mmCIF file of C-alpha atoms in Angstrom:
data_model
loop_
_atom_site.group_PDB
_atom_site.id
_atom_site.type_symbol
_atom_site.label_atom_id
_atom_site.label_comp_id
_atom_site.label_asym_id
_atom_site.label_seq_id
_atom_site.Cartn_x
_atom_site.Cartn_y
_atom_site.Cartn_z
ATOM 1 C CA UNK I 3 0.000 0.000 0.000
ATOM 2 C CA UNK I 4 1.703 3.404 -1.160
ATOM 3 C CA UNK I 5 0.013 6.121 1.376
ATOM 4 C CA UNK I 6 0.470 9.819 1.679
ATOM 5 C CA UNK I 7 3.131 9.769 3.785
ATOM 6 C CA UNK I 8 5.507 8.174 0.990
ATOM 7 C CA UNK I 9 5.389 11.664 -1.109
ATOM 8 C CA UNK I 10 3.978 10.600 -4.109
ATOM 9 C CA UNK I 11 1.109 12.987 -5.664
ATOM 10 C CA UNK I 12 -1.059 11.249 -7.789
ATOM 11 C CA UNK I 13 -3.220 13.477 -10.730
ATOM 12 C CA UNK I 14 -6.022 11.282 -12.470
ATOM 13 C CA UNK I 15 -6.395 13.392 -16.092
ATOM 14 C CA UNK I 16 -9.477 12.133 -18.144
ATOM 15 C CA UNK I 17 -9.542 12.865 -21.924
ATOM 16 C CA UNK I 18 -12.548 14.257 -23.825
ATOM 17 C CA UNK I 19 -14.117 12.149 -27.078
ATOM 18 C CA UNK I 20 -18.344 12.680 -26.501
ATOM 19 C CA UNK I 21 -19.808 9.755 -26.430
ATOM 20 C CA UNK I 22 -16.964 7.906 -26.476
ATOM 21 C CA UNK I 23 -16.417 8.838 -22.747
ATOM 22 C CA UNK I 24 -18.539 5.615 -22.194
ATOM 23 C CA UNK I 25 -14.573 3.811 -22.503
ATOM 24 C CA UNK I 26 -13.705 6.074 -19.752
ATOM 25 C CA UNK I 27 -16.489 5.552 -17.527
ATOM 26 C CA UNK I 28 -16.562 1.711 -17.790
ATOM 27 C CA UNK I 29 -12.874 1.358 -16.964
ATOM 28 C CA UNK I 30 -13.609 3.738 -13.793
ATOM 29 C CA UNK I 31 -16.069 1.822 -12.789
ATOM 30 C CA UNK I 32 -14.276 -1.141 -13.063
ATOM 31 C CA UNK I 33 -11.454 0.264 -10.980
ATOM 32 C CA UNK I 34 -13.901 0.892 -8.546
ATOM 33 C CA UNK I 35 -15.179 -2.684 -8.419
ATOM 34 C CA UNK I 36 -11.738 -3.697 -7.651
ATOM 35 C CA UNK I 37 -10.787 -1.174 -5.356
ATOM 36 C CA UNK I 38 -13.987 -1.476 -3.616
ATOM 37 C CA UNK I 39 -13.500 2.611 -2.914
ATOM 38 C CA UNK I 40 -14.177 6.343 -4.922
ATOM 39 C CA UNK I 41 -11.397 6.156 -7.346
ATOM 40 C CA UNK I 42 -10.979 9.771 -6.419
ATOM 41 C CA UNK I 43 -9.513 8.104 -2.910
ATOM 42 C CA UNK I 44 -6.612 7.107 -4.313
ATOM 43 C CA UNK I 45 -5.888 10.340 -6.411
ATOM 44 C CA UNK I 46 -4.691 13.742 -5.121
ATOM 45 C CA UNK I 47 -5.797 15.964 -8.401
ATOM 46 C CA UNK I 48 -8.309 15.175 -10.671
ATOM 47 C CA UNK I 49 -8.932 16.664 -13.795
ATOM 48 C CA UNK I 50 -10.859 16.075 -16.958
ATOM 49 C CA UNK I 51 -12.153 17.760 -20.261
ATOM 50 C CA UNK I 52 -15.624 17.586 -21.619
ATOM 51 C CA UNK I 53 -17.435 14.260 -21.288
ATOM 52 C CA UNK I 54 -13.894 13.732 -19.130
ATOM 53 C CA UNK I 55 -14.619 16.745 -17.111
ATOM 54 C CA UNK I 56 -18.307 15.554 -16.395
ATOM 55 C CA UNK I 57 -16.212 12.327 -15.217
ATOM 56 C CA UNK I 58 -14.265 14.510 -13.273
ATOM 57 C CA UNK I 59 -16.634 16.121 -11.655
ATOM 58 C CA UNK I 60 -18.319 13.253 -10.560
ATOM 59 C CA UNK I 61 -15.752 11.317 -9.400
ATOM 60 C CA UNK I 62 -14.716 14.301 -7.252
ATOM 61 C CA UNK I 63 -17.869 14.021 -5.793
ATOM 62 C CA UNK I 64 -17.084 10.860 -5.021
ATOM 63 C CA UNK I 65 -20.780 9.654 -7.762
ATOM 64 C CA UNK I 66 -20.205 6.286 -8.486
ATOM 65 C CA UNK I 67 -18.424 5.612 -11.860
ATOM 66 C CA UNK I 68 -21.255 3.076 -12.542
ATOM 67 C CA UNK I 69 -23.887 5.533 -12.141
ATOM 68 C CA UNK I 70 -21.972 7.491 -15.289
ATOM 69 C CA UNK I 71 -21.845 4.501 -17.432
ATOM 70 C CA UNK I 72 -25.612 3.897 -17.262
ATOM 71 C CA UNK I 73 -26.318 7.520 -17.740
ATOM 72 C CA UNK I 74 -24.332 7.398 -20.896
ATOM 73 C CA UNK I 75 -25.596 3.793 -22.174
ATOM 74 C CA UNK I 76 -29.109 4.382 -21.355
ATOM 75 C CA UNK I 77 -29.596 7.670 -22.191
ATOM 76 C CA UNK I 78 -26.653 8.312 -25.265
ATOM 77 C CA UNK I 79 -29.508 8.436 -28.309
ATOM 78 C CA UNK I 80 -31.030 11.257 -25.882
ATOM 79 C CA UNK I 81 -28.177 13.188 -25.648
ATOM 80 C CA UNK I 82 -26.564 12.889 -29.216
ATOM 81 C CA UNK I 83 -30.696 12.662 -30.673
ATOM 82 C CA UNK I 84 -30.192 14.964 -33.952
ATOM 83 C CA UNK I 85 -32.306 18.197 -34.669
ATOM 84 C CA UNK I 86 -33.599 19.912 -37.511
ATOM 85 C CA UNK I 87 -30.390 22.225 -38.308
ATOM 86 C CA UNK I 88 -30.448 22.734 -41.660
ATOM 87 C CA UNK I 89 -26.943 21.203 -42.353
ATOM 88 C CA UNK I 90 -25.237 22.708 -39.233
ATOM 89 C CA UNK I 91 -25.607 26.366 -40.813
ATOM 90 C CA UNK I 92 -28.681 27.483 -38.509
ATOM 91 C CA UNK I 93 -27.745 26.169 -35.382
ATOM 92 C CA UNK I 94 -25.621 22.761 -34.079
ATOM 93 C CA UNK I 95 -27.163 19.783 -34.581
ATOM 94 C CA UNK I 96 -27.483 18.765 -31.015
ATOM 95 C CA UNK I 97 -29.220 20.428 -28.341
ATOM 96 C CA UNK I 98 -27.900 20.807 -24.832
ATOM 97 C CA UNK I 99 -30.910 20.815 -22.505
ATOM 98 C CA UNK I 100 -31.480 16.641 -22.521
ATOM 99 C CA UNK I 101 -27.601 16.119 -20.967
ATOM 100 C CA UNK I 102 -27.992 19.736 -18.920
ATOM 101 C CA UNK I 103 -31.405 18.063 -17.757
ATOM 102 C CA UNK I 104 -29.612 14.505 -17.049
ATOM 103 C CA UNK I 105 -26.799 16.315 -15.366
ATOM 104 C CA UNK I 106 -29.496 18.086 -12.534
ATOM 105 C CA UNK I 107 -31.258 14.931 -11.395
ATOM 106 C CA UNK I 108 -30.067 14.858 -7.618
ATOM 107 C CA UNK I 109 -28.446 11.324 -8.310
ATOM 108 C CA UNK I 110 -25.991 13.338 -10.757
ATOM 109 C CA UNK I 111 -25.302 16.957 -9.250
ATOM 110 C CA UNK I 112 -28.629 18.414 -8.774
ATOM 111 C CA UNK I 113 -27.873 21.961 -7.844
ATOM 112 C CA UNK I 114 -24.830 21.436 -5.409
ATOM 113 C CA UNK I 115 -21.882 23.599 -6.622
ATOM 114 C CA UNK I 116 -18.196 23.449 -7.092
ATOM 115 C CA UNK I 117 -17.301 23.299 -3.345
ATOM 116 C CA UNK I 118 -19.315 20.677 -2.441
ATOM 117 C CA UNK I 119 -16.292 18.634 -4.155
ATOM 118 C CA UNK I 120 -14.775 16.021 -1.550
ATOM 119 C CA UNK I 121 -11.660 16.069 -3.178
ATOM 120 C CA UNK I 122 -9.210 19.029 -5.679
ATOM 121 C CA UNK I 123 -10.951 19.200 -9.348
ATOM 122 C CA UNK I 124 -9.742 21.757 -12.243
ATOM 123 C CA UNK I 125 -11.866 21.025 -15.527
ATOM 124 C CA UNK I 126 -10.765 23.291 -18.395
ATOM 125 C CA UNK I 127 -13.255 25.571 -20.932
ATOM 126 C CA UNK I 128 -12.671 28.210 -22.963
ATOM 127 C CA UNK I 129 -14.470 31.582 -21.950
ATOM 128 C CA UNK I 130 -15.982 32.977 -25.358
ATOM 129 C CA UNK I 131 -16.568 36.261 -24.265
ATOM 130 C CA UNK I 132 -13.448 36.930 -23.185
ATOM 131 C CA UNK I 133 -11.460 34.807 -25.727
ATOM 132 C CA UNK I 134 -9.453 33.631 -22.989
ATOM 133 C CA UNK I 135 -8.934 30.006 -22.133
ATOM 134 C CA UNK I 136 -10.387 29.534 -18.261
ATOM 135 C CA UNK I 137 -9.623 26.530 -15.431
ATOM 136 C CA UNK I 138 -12.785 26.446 -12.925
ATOM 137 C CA UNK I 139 -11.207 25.185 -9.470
ATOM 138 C CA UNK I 140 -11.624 23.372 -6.062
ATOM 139 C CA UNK I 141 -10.995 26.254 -3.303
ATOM 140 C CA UNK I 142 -7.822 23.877 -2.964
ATOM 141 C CA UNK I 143 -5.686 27.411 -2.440
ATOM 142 C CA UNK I 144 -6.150 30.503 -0.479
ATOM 143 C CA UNK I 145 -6.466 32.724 -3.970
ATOM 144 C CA UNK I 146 -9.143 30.179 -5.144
ATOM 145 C CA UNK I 147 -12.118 32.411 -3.746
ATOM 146 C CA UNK I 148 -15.369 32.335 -6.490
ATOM 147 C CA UNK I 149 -15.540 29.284 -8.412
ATOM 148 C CA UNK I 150 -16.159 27.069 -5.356
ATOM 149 C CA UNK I 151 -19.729 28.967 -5.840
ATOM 150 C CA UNK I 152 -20.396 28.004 -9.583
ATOM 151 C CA UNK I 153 -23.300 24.936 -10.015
ATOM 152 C CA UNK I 154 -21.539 21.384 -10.689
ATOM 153 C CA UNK I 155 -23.585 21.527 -13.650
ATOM 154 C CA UNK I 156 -22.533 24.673 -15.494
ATOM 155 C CA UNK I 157 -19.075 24.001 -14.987
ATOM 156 C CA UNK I 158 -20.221 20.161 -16.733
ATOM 157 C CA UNK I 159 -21.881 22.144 -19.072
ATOM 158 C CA UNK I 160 -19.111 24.863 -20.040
ATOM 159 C CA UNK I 161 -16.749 22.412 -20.946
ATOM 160 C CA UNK I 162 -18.521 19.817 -22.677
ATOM 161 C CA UNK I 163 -20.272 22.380 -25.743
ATOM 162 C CA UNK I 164 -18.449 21.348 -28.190
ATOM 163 C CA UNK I 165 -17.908 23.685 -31.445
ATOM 164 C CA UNK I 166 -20.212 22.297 -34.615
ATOM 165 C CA UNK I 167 -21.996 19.645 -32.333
ATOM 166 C CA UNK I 168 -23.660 21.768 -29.369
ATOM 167 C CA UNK I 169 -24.485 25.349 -28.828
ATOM 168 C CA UNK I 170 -22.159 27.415 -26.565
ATOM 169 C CA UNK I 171 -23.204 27.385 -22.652
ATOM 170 C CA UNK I 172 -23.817 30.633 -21.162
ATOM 171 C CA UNK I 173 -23.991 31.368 -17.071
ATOM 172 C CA UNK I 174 -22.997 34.339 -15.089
ATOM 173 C CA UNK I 175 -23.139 36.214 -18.189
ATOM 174 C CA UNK I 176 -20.367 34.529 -20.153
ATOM 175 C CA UNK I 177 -20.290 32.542 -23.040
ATOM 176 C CA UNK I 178 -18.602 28.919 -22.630
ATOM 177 C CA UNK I 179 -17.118 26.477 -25.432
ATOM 178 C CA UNK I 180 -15.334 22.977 -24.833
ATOM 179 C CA UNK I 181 -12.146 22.803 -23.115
ATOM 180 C CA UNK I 182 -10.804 20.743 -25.640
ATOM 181 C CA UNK I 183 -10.176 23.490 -28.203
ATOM 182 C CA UNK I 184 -6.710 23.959 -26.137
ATOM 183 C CA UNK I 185 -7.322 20.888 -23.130
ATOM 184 C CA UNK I 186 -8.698 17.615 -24.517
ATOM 185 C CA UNK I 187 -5.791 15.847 -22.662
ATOM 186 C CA UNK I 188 -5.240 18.051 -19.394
ATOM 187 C CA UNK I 189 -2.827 15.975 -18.046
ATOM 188 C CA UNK I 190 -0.004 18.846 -18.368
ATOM 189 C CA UNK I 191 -2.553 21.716 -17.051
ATOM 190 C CA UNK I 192 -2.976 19.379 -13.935
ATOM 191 C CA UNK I 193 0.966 18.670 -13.419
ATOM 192 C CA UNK I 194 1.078 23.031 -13.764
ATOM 193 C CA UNK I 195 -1.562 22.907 -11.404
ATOM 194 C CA UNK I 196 0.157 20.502 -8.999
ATOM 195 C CA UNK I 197 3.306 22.651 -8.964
ATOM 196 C CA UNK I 198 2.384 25.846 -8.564
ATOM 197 C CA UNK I 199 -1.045 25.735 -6.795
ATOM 198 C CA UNK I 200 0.128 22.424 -4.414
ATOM 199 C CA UNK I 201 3.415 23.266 -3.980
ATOM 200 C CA UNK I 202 4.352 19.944 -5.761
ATOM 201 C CA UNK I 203 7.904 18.968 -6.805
ATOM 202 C CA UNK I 204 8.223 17.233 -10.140
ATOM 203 C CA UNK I 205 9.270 14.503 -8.653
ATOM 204 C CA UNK I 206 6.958 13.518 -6.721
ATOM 205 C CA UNK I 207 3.983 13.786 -9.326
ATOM 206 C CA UNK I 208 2.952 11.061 -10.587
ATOM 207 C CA UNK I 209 -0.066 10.865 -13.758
ATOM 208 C CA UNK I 210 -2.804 7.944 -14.664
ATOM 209 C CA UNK I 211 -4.191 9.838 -18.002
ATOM 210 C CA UNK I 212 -7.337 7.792 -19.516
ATOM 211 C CA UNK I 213 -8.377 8.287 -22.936
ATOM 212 C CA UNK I 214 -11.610 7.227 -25.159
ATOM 213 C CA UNK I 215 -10.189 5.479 -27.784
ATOM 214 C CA UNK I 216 -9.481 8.162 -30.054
ATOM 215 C CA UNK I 217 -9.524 8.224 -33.500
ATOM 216 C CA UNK I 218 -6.208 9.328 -35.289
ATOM 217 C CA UNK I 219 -7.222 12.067 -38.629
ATOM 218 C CA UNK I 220 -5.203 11.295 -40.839
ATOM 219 C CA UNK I 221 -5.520 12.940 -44.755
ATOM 220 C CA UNK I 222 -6.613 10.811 -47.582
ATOM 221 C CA UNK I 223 -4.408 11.484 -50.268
ATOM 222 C CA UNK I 224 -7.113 10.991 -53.303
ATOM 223 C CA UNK I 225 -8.884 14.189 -51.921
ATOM 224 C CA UNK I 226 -8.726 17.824 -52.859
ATOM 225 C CA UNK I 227 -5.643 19.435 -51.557
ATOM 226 C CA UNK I 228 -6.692 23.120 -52.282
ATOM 227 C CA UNK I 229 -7.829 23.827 -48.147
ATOM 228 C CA UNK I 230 -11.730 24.650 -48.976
ATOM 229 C CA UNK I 231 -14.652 23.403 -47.579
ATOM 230 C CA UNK I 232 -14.423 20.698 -49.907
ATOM 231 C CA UNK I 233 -11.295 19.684 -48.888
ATOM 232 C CA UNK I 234 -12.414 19.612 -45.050
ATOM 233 C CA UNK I 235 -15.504 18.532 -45.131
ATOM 234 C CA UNK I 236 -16.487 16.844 -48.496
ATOM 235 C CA UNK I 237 -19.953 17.515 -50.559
ATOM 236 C CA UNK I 238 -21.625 18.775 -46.425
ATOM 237 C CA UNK I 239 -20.239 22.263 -45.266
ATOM 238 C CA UNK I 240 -21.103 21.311 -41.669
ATOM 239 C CA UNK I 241 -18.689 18.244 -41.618
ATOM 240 C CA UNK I 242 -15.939 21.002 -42.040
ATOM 241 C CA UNK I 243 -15.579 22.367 -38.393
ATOM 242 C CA UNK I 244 -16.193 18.673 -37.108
ATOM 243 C CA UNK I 245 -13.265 17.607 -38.850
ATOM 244 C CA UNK I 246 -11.187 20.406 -37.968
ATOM 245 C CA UNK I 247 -12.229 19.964 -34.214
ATOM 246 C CA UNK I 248 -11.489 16.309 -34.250
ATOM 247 C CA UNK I 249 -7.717 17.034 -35.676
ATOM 248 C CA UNK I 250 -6.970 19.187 -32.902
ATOM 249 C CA UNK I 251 -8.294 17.042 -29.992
ATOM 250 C CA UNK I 252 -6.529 13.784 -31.833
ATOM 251 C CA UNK I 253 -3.369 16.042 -32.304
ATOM 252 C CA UNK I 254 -3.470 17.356 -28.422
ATOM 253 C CA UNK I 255 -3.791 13.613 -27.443
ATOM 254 C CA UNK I 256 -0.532 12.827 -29.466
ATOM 255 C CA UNK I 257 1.410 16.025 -27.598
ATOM 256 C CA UNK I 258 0.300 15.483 -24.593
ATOM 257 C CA UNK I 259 1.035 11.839 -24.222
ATOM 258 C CA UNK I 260 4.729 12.736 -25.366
ATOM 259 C CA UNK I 261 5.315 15.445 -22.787
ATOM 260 C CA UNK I 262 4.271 13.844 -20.153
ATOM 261 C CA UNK I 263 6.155 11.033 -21.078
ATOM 262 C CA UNK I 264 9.335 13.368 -21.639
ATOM 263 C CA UNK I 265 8.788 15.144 -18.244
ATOM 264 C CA UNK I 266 7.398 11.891 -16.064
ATOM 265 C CA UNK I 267 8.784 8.967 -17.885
ATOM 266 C CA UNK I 268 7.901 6.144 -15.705
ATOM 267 C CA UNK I 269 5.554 8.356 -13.470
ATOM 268 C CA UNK I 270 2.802 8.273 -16.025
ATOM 269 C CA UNK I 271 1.109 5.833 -17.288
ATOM 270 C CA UNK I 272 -1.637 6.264 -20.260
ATOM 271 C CA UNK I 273 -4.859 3.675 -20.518
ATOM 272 C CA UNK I 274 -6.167 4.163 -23.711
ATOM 273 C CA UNK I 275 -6.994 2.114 -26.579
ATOM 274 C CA UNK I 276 -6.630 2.094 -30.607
ATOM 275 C CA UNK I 277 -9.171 1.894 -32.965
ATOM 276 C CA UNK I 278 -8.961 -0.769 -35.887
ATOM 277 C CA UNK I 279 -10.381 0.074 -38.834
ATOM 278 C CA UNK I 280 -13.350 -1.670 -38.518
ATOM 279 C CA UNK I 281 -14.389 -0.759 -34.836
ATOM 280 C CA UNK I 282 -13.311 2.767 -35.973
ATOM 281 C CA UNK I 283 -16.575 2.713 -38.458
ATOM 282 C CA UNK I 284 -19.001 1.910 -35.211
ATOM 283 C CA UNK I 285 -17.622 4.640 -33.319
ATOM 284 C CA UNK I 286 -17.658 8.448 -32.937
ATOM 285 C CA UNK I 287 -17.946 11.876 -30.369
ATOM 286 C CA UNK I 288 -21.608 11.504 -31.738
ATOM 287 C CA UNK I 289 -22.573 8.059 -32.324
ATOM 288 C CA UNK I 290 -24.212 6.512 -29.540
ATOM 289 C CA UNK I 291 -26.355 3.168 -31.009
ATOM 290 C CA UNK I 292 -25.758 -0.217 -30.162
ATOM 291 C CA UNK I 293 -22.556 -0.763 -31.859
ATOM 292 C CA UNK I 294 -20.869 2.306 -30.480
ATOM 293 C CA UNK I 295 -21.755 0.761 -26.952
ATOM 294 C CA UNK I 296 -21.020 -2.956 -27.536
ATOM 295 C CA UNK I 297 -17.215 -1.803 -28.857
ATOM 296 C CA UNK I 298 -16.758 0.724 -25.950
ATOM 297 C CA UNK I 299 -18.113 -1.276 -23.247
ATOM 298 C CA UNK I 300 -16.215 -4.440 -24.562
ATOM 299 C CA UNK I 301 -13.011 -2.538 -25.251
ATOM 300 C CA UNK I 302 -13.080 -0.896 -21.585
ATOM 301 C CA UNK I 303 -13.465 -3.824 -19.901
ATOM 302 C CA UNK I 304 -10.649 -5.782 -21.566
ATOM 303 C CA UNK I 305 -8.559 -3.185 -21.093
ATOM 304 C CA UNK I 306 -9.535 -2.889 -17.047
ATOM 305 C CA UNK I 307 -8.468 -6.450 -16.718
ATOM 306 C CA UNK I 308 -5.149 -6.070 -18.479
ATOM 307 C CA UNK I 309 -4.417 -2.709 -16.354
ATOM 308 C CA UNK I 310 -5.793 -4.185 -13.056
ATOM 309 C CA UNK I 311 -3.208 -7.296 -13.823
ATOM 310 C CA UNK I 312 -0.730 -4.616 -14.264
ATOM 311 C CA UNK I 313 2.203 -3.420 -11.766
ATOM 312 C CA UNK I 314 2.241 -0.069 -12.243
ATOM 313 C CA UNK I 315 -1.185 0.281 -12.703
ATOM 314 C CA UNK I 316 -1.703 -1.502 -9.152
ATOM 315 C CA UNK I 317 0.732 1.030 -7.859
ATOM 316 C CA UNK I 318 -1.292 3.726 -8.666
ATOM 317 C CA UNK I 319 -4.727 2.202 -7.065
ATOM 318 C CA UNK I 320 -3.460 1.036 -4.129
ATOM 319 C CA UNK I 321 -2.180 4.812 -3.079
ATOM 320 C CA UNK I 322 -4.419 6.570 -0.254
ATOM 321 C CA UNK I 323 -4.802 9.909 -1.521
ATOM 322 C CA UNK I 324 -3.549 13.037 1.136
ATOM 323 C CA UNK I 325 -6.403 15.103 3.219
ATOM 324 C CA UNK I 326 -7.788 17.775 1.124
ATOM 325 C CA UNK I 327 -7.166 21.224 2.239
ATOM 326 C CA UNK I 328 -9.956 23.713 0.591
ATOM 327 C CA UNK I 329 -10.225 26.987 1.961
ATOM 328 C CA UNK I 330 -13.333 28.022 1.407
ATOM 329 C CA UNK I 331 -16.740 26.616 0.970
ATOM 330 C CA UNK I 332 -18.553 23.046 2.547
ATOM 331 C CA UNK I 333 -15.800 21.711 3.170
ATOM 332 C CA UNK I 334 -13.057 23.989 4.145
ATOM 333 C CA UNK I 335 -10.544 23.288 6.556
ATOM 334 C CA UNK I 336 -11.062 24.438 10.442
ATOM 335 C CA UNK I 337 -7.516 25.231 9.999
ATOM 336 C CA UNK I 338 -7.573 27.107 6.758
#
C-alpha cells in the first residue's frame, strides 16, 4: 500500500471524445469494483475535459463511476438525438438541454456547486466572451475564492459544448465552449496545477491519463488538396468544423502523451486504446447506437483487466490519496 506519507502525488487526467467517454467511464467503474472505494480516494488531483470533465466532476464528488456509465448507455440516443439544423448552418445539430437536464437529477449533481467537491478538481473551458482560455477550481488554495460557488452543472456544461456539435453554454453572463479546443488531454494543465497551486515537486507527481479510444485524422491522399470546404468537409459544409475539431483534440492527445512522457517517464502511465479500422466505423464523439456501446463497453473492460493485472497500474490504485485542504466553501478546513 503506497500512502500519503511516501510523497507521491497522484493526478487522475481524463480525456474528452463525446460519447466515447462511455470507454472512460466503464474502466472507472471497473477500478472501482476492484478497489472497492471512490477512485478519487486514491488520487490527489483530478482533472478532466468535456465528457472527461463531467467524469471529473463526478468522481470528485465521489458519484459512483457506474452511475456514469448507465447515464451514458441508457440515455446516449437522448443526448446525441439529432435536430432539424439545416446542415449545421442554422444552429448545431445537437441540443444541450437533454444532458444539462440529465446532469441536474439529484443522483448526478442536482444543484450542489463546485465546493461541495470532496476532493481538488480543475476542468478546463474556454471563456468565449473573453477569448481567454479559463480553469474552474476546487478552493484547494487561499487565492481560489469564487468558483467554489459556480453549479456542478454549469461548470459540466461549459466544458462539454463542443464547437459544430452543441451550442455554446452561457452562465454568469459569459459565453462557454469545450475545453478541448486547447485541453482535450489536461494531463499537463494538472501537473502546472500541482506545482504551482500544491506546492508539488516534479518529482513527486505522478499521472494515470485515460483516454476514449481516439480516433487518429489522418488525410486521404485521393482528396482535394486546395484547403476549402471541400477539402475539409467533403460535398456537407457542416462536416468542415467537425473535422477540424477532431484534428486538434486527436493532435493534443498525441502532444500530450509525449510530454508527459518526456517530463514523467515512468511516473505516467496512459490507458487508452486504438481503434482498428473496422471498430473505428461503429464509433464516434456523436454516435451513440448499439454498436458504439457494444465496442466501448467491450473494449473498456478488456482493457480494465489487463491494467488491473498490471504493476504499475496496481501502484497507482493502491495509493491513499492526502487530506484535502480547501479553503473556502462546505468543506473547508477548520484550519484554513
Amino acid at each position: 500500500m503506497t500512502n500519503a506519507d511516501s510523497g507521491r502525488f497522484q493526478i487522475l487526467a481524463l480525456s474528452g471524445g463525446g460519447f466515447r467517454g462511455l470507454y472512460t467511464a466503464k474502466l472507472l467503474a471497473d477500478f472501482e469494483d476492484e478497489i472497492g472505494a471512490p477512485i478519487a480516494t486514491r488520487f490527489d488531483l483530478v482533472t478532466g475535459t468535456s465528457i472527461g470533465g463531467i467524469l471529473a466532476l463526478a468522481i470528485a464528488m465521489e458519484i459512483p463511476a457506474q452511475r456514469i456509465v448507465e447515464l451514458l448507455s441508457g440515455h446516449g440516443d437522448l443526448i446525441f438525438k439529432r435536430r432539424w439544423s439545416l446542415a449545421g448552418i442554422w444552429r448545431a445539430p445537437f441540443a444541450s438541454a437533454p444532458l444539462r437536464s440529465l446532469l441536474c437529477d439529484e443522483k448526478i449533481f442536482g444543484d450542489q456547486v463546485l465546493g461541495a467537491c470532496k476532493h481538488p478538481v480543475i476542468i478546463p473551458v474556454i471563456n468565449y466572451s473573453t477569448g481567454r482560455p479559463q480553469i474552474f477550481k476546487t478552493p484547494h488554495h487561499p487565492d481560489f475564492k469564487r468558483d467554489h460557488k459556480c453549479r456542478l452543472v454549469d461548470v459540466a456544461m461549459a466544458t462539454s459544448a463542443a464547437p459544430a456539435y452543441f451550442p455554446r453554454y452561457t452562465f454568469n453572463n459569459n459565453q462557454y465552449v469545450d475545453g478541448g479546443l486547447y485541453a482535450n488531454a489536461p494531463g499537463m494543465l494538472a501537473v502546472h496545477e500541482a506545482q504551482s497551486s500544491m506546492g508539488q515537486p516534479t518529482d513527486r507527481i505522478h499521472v494515470m491519463a485515460v483516454g476514449t479510444m481516439s480516433s487518429k485524422f489522418t488525410v486521404n491522399p485521393r482528396r482535394n488538396r486546395e484547403g476549402g470546404t471541400y477539402d475539409w468537409g467533403g460535398v456537407n459544409p457542416a462536416n468542415m468544423p467537425k473535422r477540424v475539431f477532431g484534428l486538434s483534440i486527436s493532435v493534443q492527445e498525441a502532444l500530450s502523451d509525449f510530454m508527459l512522457s518526456h517530463l514523467l517517464s515512468k511516473r505516467y502511465f496512459l490507458v487508452d486504446d486504438d481503434l482498428t479500422d473496422q471498430r473505428a466505423r461503429a464509433v464516434a464523439l456523436d454516435r451513440a447506437d448499439s454498436a458504439a456501446k457494444e465496442v466501448l463497453l467491450g473494449a473498456a473492460t478488456e482493457r480494465s483487466k489487463i491494467c488491473i493485472g498490471n504493476q504499475d497500474c496496481r501502484s497507482f490504485l493502491t495509493h491513499t490519496a492526502r487530506s484535502a485542504m480547501f479553503y473556502y466553501g462546505e468543506h473547508a478546513n477548520p484550519t484554513s
